[in-house]
PDB file of C-alpha atoms in Angstrom:
ATOM      1  CA  VAL H 204     -25.254  -6.422 -34.859  1.00 46.00           C
ATOM      2  CA  ALA H 205     -27.783  -3.817 -33.796  1.00 49.00           C
ATOM      3  CA  GLY H 206     -26.280  -0.821 -32.057  1.00 48.00           C
ATOM      4  CA  SER H 207     -22.676  -1.650 -32.956  1.00 48.00           C
ATOM      5  CA  ARG H 208     -20.461   0.637 -34.975  1.00 49.00           C
ATOM      6  CA  ASN H 209     -17.053   0.224 -36.450  1.00 50.00           C
ATOM      7  CA  ALA H 210     -13.871   1.449 -34.793  1.00 49.00           C
ATOM      8  CA  THR H 211     -13.704   4.621 -36.914  1.00 53.00           C
ATOM      9  CA  THR H 212     -16.996   6.017 -35.585  1.00 56.00           C
ATOM     10  CA  GLY H 213     -16.148   5.606 -31.900  1.00 61.00           C
ATOM     11  CA  GLY H 214     -19.437   3.871 -31.182  1.00 68.00           C
ATOM     12  CA  PRO H 215     -20.505   1.476 -28.434  1.00 75.00           C
ATOM     13  CA  ASP H 216     -18.073  -1.297 -29.427  1.00 86.00           C
ATOM     14  CA  MET H 217     -15.068   0.979 -28.871  1.00 86.00           C
ATOM     15  CA  LYS H 218     -16.449   2.249 -25.569  1.00 87.00           C
ATOM     16  CA  HIS H 219     -17.041  -1.308 -24.353  1.00 88.00           C
ATOM     17  CA  ALA H 220     -13.518  -2.358 -25.358  1.00 89.00           C
ATOM     18  CA  ALA H 221     -11.994   0.673 -23.599  1.00 90.00           C
ATOM     19  CA  ALA H 222     -14.029  -0.008 -20.467  1.00 90.00           C
ATOM     20  CA  GLU H 223     -12.965  -3.641 -20.498  1.00 91.00           C
ATOM     21  CA  ARG H 224      -9.282  -2.701 -20.901  1.00 93.00           C
ATOM     22  CA  GLY H 225      -9.675  -0.311 -17.974  1.00 94.00           C
ATOM     23  CA  LEU H 226     -11.272  -3.008 -15.854  1.00 94.00           C
ATOM     24  CA  HIS H 227      -8.442  -5.453 -16.491  1.00 96.00           C
ATOM     25  CA  ALA H 228      -5.778  -2.771 -16.009  1.00 96.00           C
ATOM     26  CA  GLY H 229      -7.448  -1.885 -12.701  1.00 96.00           C
ATOM     27  CA  LEU H 230      -7.386  -5.511 -11.573  1.00 97.00           C
ATOM     28  CA  LEU H 231      -3.708  -5.696 -12.537  1.00 97.00           C
ATOM     29  CA  LEU H 232      -2.875  -2.571 -10.523  1.00 98.00           C
ATOM     30  CA  LEU H 233      -4.862  -3.820  -7.533  1.00 98.00           C
ATOM     31  CA  ARG H 234      -3.297  -7.293  -7.652  1.00 98.00           C
ATOM     32  CA  VAL H 235       0.289  -6.109  -8.084  1.00 98.00           C
ATOM     33  CA  GLY H 236      -0.003  -3.355  -5.481  1.00 98.00           C
ATOM     34  CA  VAL H 237      -1.765  -5.297  -2.734  1.00 98.00           C
ATOM     35  CA  GLY H 238      -0.040  -8.601  -3.491  1.00 98.00           C
ATOM     36  CA  THR H 239       3.420  -7.030  -3.400  1.00 98.00           C
ATOM     37  CA  MET H 240       2.685  -5.242  -0.126  1.00 98.00           C
ATOM     38  CA  PHE H 241       1.535  -8.496   1.450  1.00 98.00           C
ATOM     39  CA  LEU H 242       4.616 -10.307   0.210  1.00 98.00           C
ATOM     40  CA  LEU H 243       7.103  -7.657   1.362  1.00 98.00           C
ATOM     41  CA  VAL H 244       5.463  -6.094   4.427  1.00 97.00           C
ATOM     42  CA  HIS H 245       3.290  -8.794   5.963  1.00 96.00           C
ATOM     43  CA  GLY H 246       3.932 -12.389   4.916  1.00 97.00           C
ATOM     44  CA  GLY H 247       7.595 -12.194   3.970  1.00 96.00           C
ATOM     45  CA  PRO H 248       8.783 -10.878   7.349  1.00 97.00           C
ATOM     46  CA  LYS H 249       6.556 -13.371   9.168  1.00 97.00           C
ATOM     47  CA  LEU H 250       7.943 -16.261   7.134  1.00 97.00           C
ATOM     48  CA  LEU H 251      11.509 -15.097   7.765  1.00 97.00           C
ATOM     49  CA  GLY H 252      10.771 -14.640  11.471  1.00 97.00           C
ATOM     50  CA  GLY H 253      10.658 -18.394  11.928  1.00 97.00           C
ATOM     51  CA  PRO H 254       9.005 -20.436  14.684  1.00 97.00           C
ATOM     52  CA  PRO H 255       8.980 -17.713  17.382  1.00 97.00           C
ATOM     53  CA  VAL H 256       7.015 -15.393  15.085  1.00 96.00           C
ATOM     54  CA  TRP H 257       4.843 -18.219  13.750  1.00 97.00           C
ATOM     55  CA  GLU H 258       3.878 -19.223  17.290  1.00 96.00           C
ATOM     56  CA  LYS H 259       2.810 -15.670  18.123  1.00 96.00           C
ATOM     57  CA  VAL H 260       0.858 -15.273  14.860  1.00 95.00           C
ATOM     58  CA  GLY H 261      -0.684 -18.739  15.198  1.00 95.00           C
ATOM     59  CA  GLY H 262      -1.922 -17.878  18.668  1.00 94.00           C
ATOM     60  CA  ALA H 263      -4.621 -15.824  16.947  1.00 93.00           C
ATOM     61  CA  MET H 264      -6.401 -19.066  16.072  1.00 94.00           C
ATOM     62  CA  ALA H 265      -7.476 -19.332  19.711  1.00 92.00           C
ATOM     63  CA  VAL H 266     -10.208 -16.775  18.926  1.00 92.00           C
ATOM     64  CA  VAL H 267     -11.854 -19.390  16.693  1.00 90.00           C
ATOM     65  CA  GLY H 268     -11.319 -22.205  19.196  1.00 92.00           C
ATOM     66  CA  LEU H 269      -8.089 -23.684  17.807  1.00 93.00           C
ATOM     67  CA  SER H 270      -5.373 -23.424  20.446  1.00 92.00           C
ATOM     68  CA  ALA H 271      -3.308 -26.458  19.438  1.00 94.00           C
ATOM     69  CA  PHE H 272      -0.317 -26.177  17.110  1.00 97.00           C
ATOM     70  CA  PRO H 273       0.133 -22.383  17.055  1.00 96.00           C
ATOM     71  CA  VAL H 274       3.460 -22.709  15.199  1.00 97.00           C
ATOM     72  CA  VAL H 275       1.746 -24.604  12.377  1.00 97.00           C
ATOM     73  CA  TRP H 276      -1.157 -22.130  12.189  1.00 97.00           C
ATOM     74  CA  GLY H 277       1.290 -19.222  12.278  1.00 97.00           C
ATOM     75  CA  PHE H 278       3.372 -20.694   9.470  1.00 98.00           C
ATOM     76  CA  LEU H 279       0.216 -21.234   7.398  1.00 97.00           C
ATOM     77  CA  ALA H 280      -0.893 -17.630   7.998  1.00 97.00           C
ATOM     78  CA  ALA H 281       2.576 -16.319   7.083  1.00 98.00           C
ATOM     79  CA  ALA H 282       2.645 -18.486   3.951  1.00 98.00           C
ATOM     80  CA  SER H 283      -0.866 -17.333   3.068  1.00 97.00           C
ATOM     81  CA  GLU H 284       0.233 -13.708   3.246  1.00 98.00           C
ATOM     82  CA  GLY H 285       3.698 -14.141   1.696  1.00 98.00           C
ATOM     83  CA  VAL H 286       3.263 -16.810  -0.956  1.00 98.00           C
ATOM     84  CA  GLY H 287      -0.360 -15.774  -1.425  1.00 98.00           C
ATOM     85  CA  GLY H 288       0.745 -12.188  -1.958  1.00 98.00           C
ATOM     86  CA  LEU H 289       3.180 -13.309  -4.643  1.00 98.00           C
ATOM     87  CA  CYS H 290       0.496 -15.427  -6.342  1.00 98.00           C
ATOM     88  CA  VAL H 291      -2.007 -12.561  -6.273  1.00 98.00           C
ATOM     89  CA  ALA H 292       0.577 -10.107  -7.643  1.00 98.00           C
ATOM     90  CA  LEU H 293       1.511 -12.437 -10.510  1.00 98.00           C
ATOM     91  CA  GLY H 294      -2.037 -13.598 -11.109  1.00 97.00           C
ATOM     92  CA  ILE H 295      -1.210 -17.292 -10.779  1.00 97.00           C
ATOM     93  CA  PHE H 296      -3.398 -19.495  -8.583  1.00 97.00           C
ATOM     94  CA  ALA H 297      -4.952 -16.149  -7.732  1.00 97.00           C
ATOM     95  CA  ARG H 298      -8.369 -17.436  -6.656  1.00 97.00           C
ATOM     96  CA  PRO H 299      -7.027 -20.108  -4.261  1.00 97.00           C
ATOM     97  CA  ALA H 300      -4.559 -17.557  -2.874  1.00 98.00           C
ATOM     98  CA  ALA H 301      -7.336 -14.977  -2.478  1.00 98.00           C
ATOM     99  CA  PHE H 302      -9.455 -17.562  -0.644  1.00 98.00           C
ATOM    100  CA  LEU H 303      -6.656 -18.361   1.826  1.00 98.00           C
ATOM    101  CA  MET H 304      -5.863 -14.683   2.309  1.00 98.00           C
ATOM    102  CA  THR H 305      -9.546 -13.882   2.905  1.00 98.00           C
ATOM    103  CA  ALA H 306      -9.652 -16.563   5.613  1.00 97.00           C
ATOM    104  CA  THR H 307      -6.420 -15.245   7.169  1.00 97.00           C
ATOM    105  CA  MET H 308      -7.832 -11.708   7.252  1.00 97.00           C
ATOM    106  CA  ALA H 309     -11.069 -12.993   8.797  1.00 96.00           C
ATOM    107  CA  VAL H 310      -9.089 -14.547  11.663  1.00 96.00           C
ATOM    108  CA  ALA H 311      -6.992 -11.396  12.054  1.00 96.00           C
ATOM    109  CA  SER H 312     -10.117  -9.209  12.124  1.00 96.00           C
ATOM    110  CA  THR H 313     -11.787 -11.487  14.661  1.00 95.00           C
ATOM    111  CA  MET H 314      -8.673 -11.470  16.849  1.00 95.00           C
ATOM    112  CA  HIS H 315      -8.464  -7.662  16.872  1.00 95.00           C
ATOM    113  CA  ILE H 316     -12.155  -7.259  17.675  1.00 95.00           C
ATOM    114  CA  SER H 317     -12.127  -9.969  20.381  1.00 94.00           C
ATOM    115  CA  HIS H 318      -9.085  -8.343  22.019  1.00 93.00           C
ATOM    116  CA  GLY H 319     -10.948  -5.061  22.238  1.00 94.00           C
ATOM    117  CA  ASP H 320      -8.668  -3.332  19.728  1.00 94.00           C
ATOM    118  CA  GLY H 321     -11.633  -1.670  18.030  1.00 91.00           C
ATOM    119  CA  LEU H 322     -12.409  -0.996  14.408  1.00 93.00           C
ATOM    120  CA  GLN H 323      -9.527   1.433  13.980  1.00 93.00           C
ATOM    121  CA  THR H 324      -7.032  -1.389  14.545  1.00 93.00           C
ATOM    122  CA  ALA H 325      -9.097  -4.150  12.930  1.00 95.00           C
ATOM    123  CA  SER H 326      -9.925  -2.108   9.841  1.00 96.00           C
ATOM    124  CA  HIS H 327      -6.740  -2.987   7.922  1.00 96.00           C
ATOM    125  CA  ALA H 328      -7.427  -6.715   8.123  1.00 97.00           C
ATOM    126  CA  MET H 329     -11.100  -6.140   7.321  1.00 97.00           C
ATOM    127  CA  GLU H 330     -10.314  -3.979   4.285  1.00 98.00           C
ATOM    128  CA  ALA H 331      -7.714  -6.430   3.004  1.00 98.00           C
ATOM    129  CA  GLY H 332     -10.208  -9.266   3.502  1.00 98.00           C
ATOM    130  CA  ILE H 333     -12.744  -7.390   1.387  1.00 98.00           C
ATOM    131  CA  VAL H 334     -10.156  -6.877  -1.376  1.00 98.00           C
ATOM    132  CA  PHE H 335      -9.219 -10.571  -1.365  1.00 98.00           C
ATOM    133  CA  ALA H 336     -12.879 -11.640  -1.328  1.00 98.00           C
ATOM    134  CA  ALA H 337     -13.493  -9.412  -4.340  1.00 98.00           C
ATOM    135  CA  LEU H 338     -10.507 -10.953  -6.153  1.00 97.00           C
ATOM    136  CA  LEU H 339     -11.881 -14.381  -5.294  1.00 97.00           C
ATOM    137  CA  LEU H 340     -15.092 -13.404  -7.103  1.00 97.00           C
ATOM    138  CA  THR H 341     -13.564 -11.585 -10.096  1.00 96.00           C
ATOM    139  CA  GLY H 342     -10.462 -13.664 -10.636  1.00 96.00           C
ATOM    140  CA  PRO H 343      -7.150 -12.106 -11.609  1.00 96.00           C
ATOM    141  CA  GLY H 344      -8.322 -10.574 -14.886  1.00 95.00           C
ATOM    142  CA  ARG H 345      -6.927 -10.679 -18.403  1.00 95.00           C
ATOM    143  CA  TYR H 346      -3.432  -9.473 -17.513  1.00 96.00           C
ATOM    144  CA  SER H 347      -2.418 -12.430 -15.370  1.00 97.00           C
ATOM    145  CA  LEU H 348      -0.038 -15.341 -15.488  1.00 96.00           C
ATOM    146  CA  ASP H 349      -3.006 -17.728 -15.172  1.00 92.00           C
ATOM    147  CA  ARG H 350      -4.508 -16.306 -18.370  1.00 93.00           C
ATOM    148  CA  TRP H 351      -1.182 -16.265 -20.217  1.00 94.00           C
ATOM    149  CA  LEU H 352      -0.482 -19.909 -19.328  1.00 92.00           C
ATOM    150  CA  ALA H 353      -4.003 -20.974 -20.321  1.00 90.00           C
ATOM    151  CA  GLU H 354      -3.700 -19.250 -23.691  1.00 91.00           C
ATOM    152  CA  ARG H 355      -0.261 -20.750 -24.259  1.00 91.00           C
ATOM    153  CA  ALA H 356      -1.591 -24.238 -23.457  1.00 92.00           C
ATOM    154  CA  ARG H 357      -4.376 -23.792 -26.037  1.00 90.00           C
ATOM    155  CA  GLY H 358      -1.807 -23.042 -28.721  1.00 81.00           C
ATOM    156  CA  PRO H 359      -1.761 -20.335 -31.378  1.00 75.00           C
ATOM    157  CA  ARG H 360      -5.050 -18.970 -32.610  1.00 69.00           C
ATOM    158  CA  HIS H 361      -5.793 -19.136 -36.296  1.00 62.00           C
ATOM    159  CA  HIS H 362      -7.747 -16.206 -37.675  1.00 57.00           C
ATOM    160  CA  PRO H 363      -9.526 -16.548 -41.015  1.00 59.00           C
ATOM    161  CA  SER H 364      -8.156 -14.219 -43.680  1.00 54.00           C
TER     162      SER H 364
END
């Protein structure tokens, strides 16, 4: 292949492989860090708070015109943050979880802005929404449970000798 060199010369192939490892390690760090924080700090406490907390959280849906069933909406938001955070951290069902978490952060951002809280208060939800939208686009990366399960389902690889 034109432009490629073997591993002993440190050419473009090695640089590409190192960059790719760095990319996947970065996705792993991002997923585990943000996912764990959402599980432990945001979603977990909301899930454990039960119906009184869910009703308060679900009331945010009024900003998008959905005032009925605040307990249900609150539970779904809490589950999105808690269970979604776990899924993102582990890299399993990461894209669906990232989609739900992006939607949850969009509602949270809209609520803060509509209540006049300003960008300073809304920025956390906005930034988290951007992170989850990016994970929706990139997927969980090589170091994920999704990838491990897919490779295991394919069976062992046979390399020619």
